[in-house]
Amino acid sequence: MDAKRVKQILSSSADIEVQYNGVSVWIDQLNEDGRTATVHLRGPLEERSTVEIHELQEI
């Protein structure tokens, strides 16, 4: 995924499924470097991680 698509997903009101390493995640923000994003798992856990956006996959 690229930074432009991450921004589109963040501004969308639709529920767009995104996966990181085969696990569904929510994108919280695109980080200032434009190469990483902060995400957290869908579900009850609120653990956040910083990941490379090229590793995110839209489903």
Coordinates of C-alpha atoms in Angstrom, one line a residue:
M1 CA 0.0 0.0 0.0
D2 CA 1.2 3.6 -0.6
A3 CA 0.8 6.7 1.5
K4 CA -1.9 8.1 -0.8
R5 CA -4.1 5.1 -0.2
V6 CA -3.5 5.1 3.6
K7 CA -4.7 8.8 3.6
Q8 CA -7.8 7.8 1.6
I9 CA -8.6 5.0 4.0
L10 CA -8.1 7.2 7.0
S11 CA -10.5 9.9 5.6
S12 CA -13.1 7.4 4.5
S13 CA -16.3 6.7 6.5
A14 CA -16.4 3.1 5.0
D15 CA -15.2 0.1 6.9
I16 CA -12.2 -0.9 4.7
E17 CA -10.5 -4.1 5.8
V18 CA -6.7 -3.8 6.0
Q19 CA -4.4 -6.7 6.9
Y20 CA -0.9 -6.7 8.3
N21 CA 0.8 -10.1 8.1
G22 CA -2.6 -11.8 7.5
V23 CA -4.2 -10.1 10.6
S24 CA -7.0 -7.5 10.3
V25 CA -5.9 -4.1 11.7
W26 CA -7.2 -0.6 12.0
I27 CA -5.0 2.2 10.7
D28 CA -4.7 4.9 13.4
Q29 CA -2.5 7.3 11.6
L30 CA 0.1 7.8 8.8
N31 CA 3.3 8.8 10.5
E32 CA 5.3 11.9 9.6
D33 CA 7.9 10.0 7.7
G34 CA 5.3 8.9 5.1
R35 CA 6.6 5.3 5.2
T36 CA 5.1 4.0 8.4
A37 CA 1.7 3.9 10.0
T38 CA 0.4 3.3 13.5
V39 CA -2.1 0.4 13.6
H40 CA -3.9 -1.7 16.1
L41 CA -5.6 -5.1 15.9
R42 CA -9.3 -5.3 15.3
G43 CA -11.0 -6.5 18.4
P44 CA -10.7 -5.9 22.1
L45 CA -6.9 -5.4 22.3
E46 CA -5.7 -1.9 21.9
E47 CA -2.1 -2.7 21.5
R48 CA -0.6 -0.3 18.9
S49 CA 2.3 -1.0 16.6
T50 CA 4.2 1.0 14.0
V51 CA 4.5 -0.8 10.7
E52 CA 5.9 -0.1 7.2
I53 CA 2.9 0.9 5.0
H54 CA 4.2 -1.3 2.1
E55 CA 3.4 -4.3 4.3
L56 CA -0.3 -3.3 4.7
Q57 CA -2.7 -5.1 2.4
E58 CA -6.2 -3.9 1.5
I59 CA -8.7 -6.8 1.4

